[in-house]
């Protein structure tokens, strides 16, 4: 179910009488598809006829979204085994790379034009540069999970990041690290679905060259985090 364009999976959720409600039946093999679709729509990004890399494919929500948006072929890479949905595993447009750590992958054929990534339990700071080494084009979209980016020594950290100031500092830290590596963080949008423990998640549009200085990105983050929205949990 979608309530005012946000995915809602809580049967006990309350919302206003004038809310716009849509029922969605199994649009993607996992809710990750909704996250990526939200970013593609926000940035008007087309993957039509492109060869794509899905890093951290898991069940295949991102891969499913890419195929539904017209991707010609998707390299689905994951360190796990037997996780990809059967409908995708048997799709001729999907090349399955199981038990494959994205960080040790040297090349792909055919070469992907762009990449999408949802790398659980790993900071995107350590992976973005390598993603660009595997693709030929100028952009990638990565899911940024603050719980994997935040300083684990932070007092009281329990795996869920709720403090807006910590979210701000974490996103700014990601930007600074990527910029120091020559990677640009062009824009960030919040995922329409929270993580399973309630963490807010963000999708980042990356480029091969830095495009926003610290002040410009800080203003972007400030606007993003001050938007008061109730986001349902996944």
PDB file of C-alpha atoms in Angstrom, residues 19-179:
ATOM      1  CA  UNK A  19      -4.640  10.875   2.136  1.00  0.00           C
ATOM      2  CA  UNK A  20      -4.068   9.419  -1.327  1.00  0.00           C
ATOM      3  CA  UNK A  21      -4.017   5.629  -0.962  1.00  0.00           C
ATOM      4  CA  UNK A  22      -2.916   3.150  -3.643  1.00  0.00           C
ATOM      5  CA  UNK A  23      -2.758  -0.627  -3.341  1.00  0.00           C
ATOM      6  CA  UNK A  24       0.339  -2.165  -4.929  1.00  0.00           C
ATOM      7  CA  UNK A  25       0.436  -5.919  -5.475  1.00  0.00           C
ATOM      8  CA  UNK A  26       3.925  -7.443  -5.639  1.00  0.00           C
ATOM      9  CA  UNK A  27       5.360  -4.783  -7.914  1.00  0.00           C
ATOM     10  CA  UNK A  28       8.904  -5.881  -7.058  1.00  0.00           C
ATOM     11  CA  UNK A  29      10.437  -9.038  -5.605  1.00  0.00           C
ATOM     12  CA  UNK A  30      11.494  -7.007  -2.557  1.00  0.00           C
ATOM     13  CA  UNK A  31      10.879  -3.534  -1.186  1.00  0.00           C
ATOM     14  CA  UNK A  32      14.298  -2.470  -2.383  1.00  0.00           C
ATOM     15  CA  UNK A  33      12.670  -1.957  -5.756  1.00  0.00           C
ATOM     16  CA  UNK A  34      10.559   0.861  -4.343  1.00  0.00           C
ATOM     17  CA  UNK A  35      13.662   2.542  -2.936  1.00  0.00           C
ATOM     18  CA  UNK A  36      15.489   2.561  -6.256  1.00  0.00           C
ATOM     19  CA  UNK A  37      12.376   3.543  -8.213  1.00  0.00           C
ATOM     20  CA  UNK A  38      11.974   6.548  -5.917  1.00  0.00           C
ATOM     21  CA  UNK A  39      15.526   7.705  -6.689  1.00  0.00           C
ATOM     22  CA  UNK A  40      15.246   7.126 -10.437  1.00  0.00           C
ATOM     23  CA  UNK A  41      12.057   9.171 -10.501  1.00  0.00           C
ATOM     24  CA  UNK A  42      13.463  11.930  -8.295  1.00  0.00           C
ATOM     25  CA  UNK A  43      16.472  12.418 -10.573  1.00  0.00           C
ATOM     26  CA  UNK A  44      14.766  11.553 -13.874  1.00  0.00           C
ATOM     27  CA  UNK A  45      17.388   8.876 -14.510  1.00  0.00           C
ATOM     28  CA  UNK A  46      16.756   6.438 -17.358  1.00  0.00           C
ATOM     29  CA  UNK A  47      18.295   2.969 -17.537  1.00  0.00           C
ATOM     30  CA  UNK A  48      16.600   2.073 -20.814  1.00  0.00           C
ATOM     31  CA  UNK A  49      18.774  -0.312 -22.889  1.00  0.00           C
ATOM     32  CA  UNK A  50      21.711  -0.025 -20.458  1.00  0.00           C
ATOM     33  CA  UNK A  51      23.906  -2.796 -19.085  1.00  0.00           C
ATOM     34  CA  UNK A  52      23.821  -2.309 -15.309  1.00  0.00           C
ATOM     35  CA  UNK A  53      25.645  -3.526 -12.209  1.00  0.00           C
ATOM     36  CA  UNK A  54      23.615  -4.312  -9.077  1.00  0.00           C
ATOM     37  CA  UNK A  55      26.114  -4.596  -6.223  1.00  0.00           C
ATOM     38  CA  UNK A  56      24.699  -6.361  -3.180  1.00  0.00           C
ATOM     39  CA  UNK A  57      21.783  -7.740  -5.168  1.00  0.00           C
ATOM     40  CA  UNK A  58      20.409 -10.003  -2.408  1.00  0.00           C
ATOM     41  CA  UNK A  59      16.785 -10.923  -3.270  1.00  0.00           C
ATOM     42  CA  UNK A  60      16.911  -8.659  -6.290  1.00  0.00           C
ATOM     43  CA  UNK A  61      14.722  -5.640  -5.586  1.00  0.00           C
ATOM     44  CA  UNK A  62      17.101  -3.275  -7.364  1.00  0.00           C
ATOM     45  CA  UNK A  63      17.616  -5.727 -10.230  1.00  0.00           C
ATOM     46  CA  UNK A  64      13.857  -6.133 -10.656  1.00  0.00           C
ATOM     47  CA  UNK A  65      13.383  -2.364 -10.743  1.00  0.00           C
ATOM     48  CA  UNK A  66      16.134  -1.960 -13.350  1.00  0.00           C
ATOM     49  CA  UNK A  67      14.585  -4.602 -15.600  1.00  0.00           C
ATOM     50  CA  UNK A  68      11.138  -3.066 -15.279  1.00  0.00           C
ATOM     51  CA  UNK A  69      12.681   0.276 -16.253  1.00  0.00           C
ATOM     52  CA  UNK A  70      14.091  -1.246 -19.450  1.00  0.00           C
ATOM     53  CA  UNK A  71      17.666  -2.252 -18.595  1.00  0.00           C
ATOM     54  CA  UNK A  72      19.100  -4.520 -21.283  1.00  0.00           C
ATOM     55  CA  UNK A  73      21.125  -6.652 -18.865  1.00  0.00           C
ATOM     56  CA  UNK A  74      21.918  -6.625 -15.139  1.00  0.00           C
ATOM     57  CA  UNK A  75      24.970  -8.116 -13.434  1.00  0.00           C
ATOM     58  CA  UNK A  76      23.558  -9.185 -10.043  1.00  0.00           C
ATOM     59  CA  UNK A  77      26.511  -9.463  -7.657  1.00  0.00           C
ATOM     60  CA  UNK A  78      26.260 -10.657  -4.064  1.00  0.00           C
ATOM     61  CA  UNK A  79      28.569 -12.293  -1.554  1.00  0.00           C
ATOM     62  CA  UNK A  80      25.680 -14.547  -0.492  1.00  0.00           C
ATOM     63  CA  UNK A  81      24.303 -17.637  -2.160  1.00  0.00           C
ATOM     64  CA  UNK A  82      20.849 -18.653  -3.386  1.00  0.00           C
ATOM     65  CA  UNK A  83      19.233 -15.358  -2.347  1.00  0.00           C
ATOM     66  CA  UNK A  84      18.177 -13.985  -5.729  1.00  0.00           C
ATOM     67  CA  UNK A  85      14.492 -14.460  -6.497  1.00  0.00           C
ATOM     68  CA  UNK A  86      13.842 -17.360  -8.873  1.00  0.00           C
ATOM     69  CA  UNK A  87      12.064 -15.189 -11.430  1.00  0.00           C
ATOM     70  CA  UNK A  88      15.229 -13.107 -11.751  1.00  0.00           C
ATOM     71  CA  UNK A  89      17.631 -16.038 -11.531  1.00  0.00           C
ATOM     72  CA  UNK A  90      15.955 -17.574 -14.587  1.00  0.00           C
ATOM     73  CA  UNK A  91      15.668 -14.300 -16.520  1.00  0.00           C
ATOM     74  CA  UNK A  92      18.007 -14.224 -19.524  1.00  0.00           C
ATOM     75  CA  UNK A  93      18.663 -10.540 -18.870  1.00  0.00           C
ATOM     76  CA  UNK A  94      20.269 -11.277 -15.482  1.00  0.00           C
ATOM     77  CA  UNK A  95      23.843 -12.510 -15.050  1.00  0.00           C
ATOM     78  CA  UNK A  96      24.114 -13.996 -11.557  1.00  0.00           C
ATOM     79  CA  UNK A  97      27.420 -13.585  -9.675  1.00  0.00           C
ATOM     80  CA  UNK A  98      27.000 -15.408  -6.357  1.00  0.00           C
ATOM     81  CA  UNK A  99      29.531 -15.828  -3.565  1.00  0.00           C
ATOM     82  CA  UNK A 100      31.280 -12.817  -5.070  1.00  0.00           C
ATOM     83  CA  UNK A 101      32.585  -9.994  -2.917  1.00  0.00           C
ATOM     84  CA  UNK A 102      32.154  -6.817  -4.943  1.00  0.00           C
ATOM     85  CA  UNK A 103      35.456  -5.511  -3.563  1.00  0.00           C
ATOM     86  CA  UNK A 104      37.448  -8.358  -5.111  1.00  0.00           C
ATOM     87  CA  UNK A 105      35.646  -8.326  -8.452  1.00  0.00           C
ATOM     88  CA  UNK A 106      38.049  -7.241 -11.191  1.00  0.00           C
ATOM     89  CA  UNK A 107      35.849  -6.877 -14.272  1.00  0.00           C
ATOM     90  CA  UNK A 108      32.512  -7.731 -15.869  1.00  0.00           C
ATOM     91  CA  UNK A 109      31.505  -8.611 -19.413  1.00  0.00           C
ATOM     92  CA  UNK A 110      29.719  -6.947 -20.969  1.00  0.00           C
ATOM     93  CA  UNK A 111      30.940  -3.865 -19.130  1.00  0.00           C
ATOM     94  CA  UNK A 112      28.175  -2.134 -17.146  1.00  0.00           C
ATOM     95  CA  UNK A 113      27.428   1.476 -17.997  1.00  0.00           C
ATOM     96  CA  UNK A 114      26.291   2.363 -14.480  1.00  0.00           C
ATOM     97  CA  UNK A 115      25.862   0.807 -11.045  1.00  0.00           C
ATOM     98  CA  UNK A 116      23.350   0.640  -8.240  1.00  0.00           C
ATOM     99  CA  UNK A 117      24.357  -0.638  -4.821  1.00  0.00           C
ATOM    100  CA  UNK A 118      22.865  -1.727  -1.515  1.00  0.00           C
ATOM    101  CA  UNK A 119      25.859  -2.998   0.410  1.00  0.00           C
ATOM    102  CA  UNK A 120      24.661  -4.298   3.766  1.00  0.00           C
ATOM    103  CA  UNK A 121      27.095  -4.154   6.676  1.00  0.00           C
ATOM    104  CA  UNK A 122      29.594  -2.122   4.626  1.00  0.00           C
ATOM    105  CA  UNK A 123      30.290   1.590   4.376  1.00  0.00           C
ATOM    106  CA  UNK A 124      29.789   3.041   0.925  1.00  0.00           C
ATOM    107  CA  UNK A 125      32.907   5.127   1.585  1.00  0.00           C
ATOM    108  CA  UNK A 126      35.030   2.037   1.091  1.00  0.00           C
ATOM    109  CA  UNK A 127      33.269   0.825  -2.031  1.00  0.00           C
ATOM    110  CA  UNK A 128      32.336   3.779  -4.249  1.00  0.00           C
ATOM    111  CA  UNK A 129      35.696   4.141  -5.981  1.00  0.00           C
ATOM    112  CA  UNK A 130      35.752   0.423  -6.827  1.00  0.00           C
ATOM    113  CA  UNK A 131      32.244   0.601  -8.288  1.00  0.00           C
ATOM    114  CA  UNK A 132      33.445   3.231 -10.741  1.00  0.00           C
ATOM    115  CA  UNK A 133      36.354   0.982 -11.716  1.00  0.00           C
ATOM    116  CA  UNK A 134      33.820  -1.626 -12.843  1.00  0.00           C
ATOM    117  CA  UNK A 135      31.608   0.625 -14.985  1.00  0.00           C
ATOM    118  CA  UNK A 136      32.142   2.735 -18.089  1.00  0.00           C
ATOM    119  CA  UNK A 137      29.656   5.527 -17.443  1.00  0.00           C
ATOM    120  CA  UNK A 138      29.633   8.625 -15.236  1.00  0.00           C
ATOM    121  CA  UNK A 139      27.129   7.769 -12.487  1.00  0.00           C
ATOM    122  CA  UNK A 140      26.121   5.323  -9.769  1.00  0.00           C
ATOM    123  CA  UNK A 141      23.292   5.224  -7.233  1.00  0.00           C
ATOM    124  CA  UNK A 142      24.059   3.901  -3.756  1.00  0.00           C
ATOM    125  CA  UNK A 143      21.849   3.259  -0.760  1.00  0.00           C
ATOM    126  CA  UNK A 144      23.435   4.990   2.225  1.00  0.00           C
ATOM    127  CA  UNK A 145      22.611   3.374   5.558  1.00  0.00           C
ATOM    128  CA  UNK A 146      23.735   5.664   8.400  1.00  0.00           C
ATOM    129  CA  UNK A 147      23.994   2.766  10.848  1.00  0.00           C
ATOM    130  CA  UNK A 148      26.889   1.423   8.765  1.00  0.00           C
ATOM    131  CA  UNK A 149      28.488   4.851   8.282  1.00  0.00           C
ATOM    132  CA  UNK A 150      28.287   6.264  11.798  1.00  0.00           C
ATOM    133  CA  UNK A 151      31.163   6.109  14.262  1.00  0.00           C
ATOM    134  CA  UNK A 152      30.488   2.874  16.161  1.00  0.00           C
ATOM    135  CA  UNK A 153      32.219   4.380  19.192  1.00  0.00           C
ATOM    136  CA  UNK A 154      29.409   6.928  19.453  1.00  0.00           C
ATOM    137  CA  UNK A 155      28.060   6.950  22.992  1.00  0.00           C
ATOM    138  CA  UNK A 156      24.809   5.049  23.288  1.00  0.00           C
ATOM    139  CA  UNK A 157      24.831   3.709  19.721  1.00  0.00           C
ATOM    140  CA  UNK A 158      22.460   0.727  19.505  1.00  0.00           C
ATOM    141  CA  UNK A 159      22.356   0.173  15.761  1.00  0.00           C
ATOM    142  CA  UNK A 160      19.604   2.712  15.126  1.00  0.00           C
ATOM    143  CA  UNK A 161      20.449   6.327  14.247  1.00  0.00           C
ATOM    144  CA  UNK A 162      17.680   8.655  15.418  1.00  0.00           C
ATOM    145  CA  UNK A 163      19.512  11.876  16.243  1.00  0.00           C
ATOM    146  CA  UNK A 164      19.220  14.380  13.393  1.00  0.00           C
ATOM    147  CA  UNK A 165      22.585  15.912  14.262  1.00  0.00           C
ATOM    148  CA  UNK A 166      24.242  12.501  13.997  1.00  0.00           C
ATOM    149  CA  UNK A 167      22.532  11.890  10.653  1.00  0.00           C
ATOM    150  CA  UNK A 168      23.776  15.269   9.425  1.00  0.00           C
ATOM    151  CA  UNK A 169      27.348  14.643  10.548  1.00  0.00           C
ATOM    152  CA  UNK A 170      27.294  11.153   9.056  1.00  0.00           C
ATOM    153  CA  UNK A 171      26.129  12.334   5.633  1.00  0.00           C
ATOM    154  CA  UNK A 172      28.668  15.155   5.677  1.00  0.00           C
ATOM    155  CA  UNK A 173      31.371  12.645   6.577  1.00  0.00           C
ATOM    156  CA  UNK A 174      30.403  10.421   3.656  1.00  0.00           C
ATOM    157  CA  UNK A 175      30.587  13.416   1.319  1.00  0.00           C
ATOM    158  CA  UNK A 176      33.992  14.478   2.630  1.00  0.00           C
ATOM    159  CA  UNK A 177      35.468  10.999   2.253  1.00  0.00           C
ATOM    160  CA  UNK A 178      34.123  10.515  -1.260  1.00  0.00           C
ATOM    161  CA  UNK A 179      35.322  13.962  -2.295  1.00  0.00           C
TER     162      UNK A 179
END
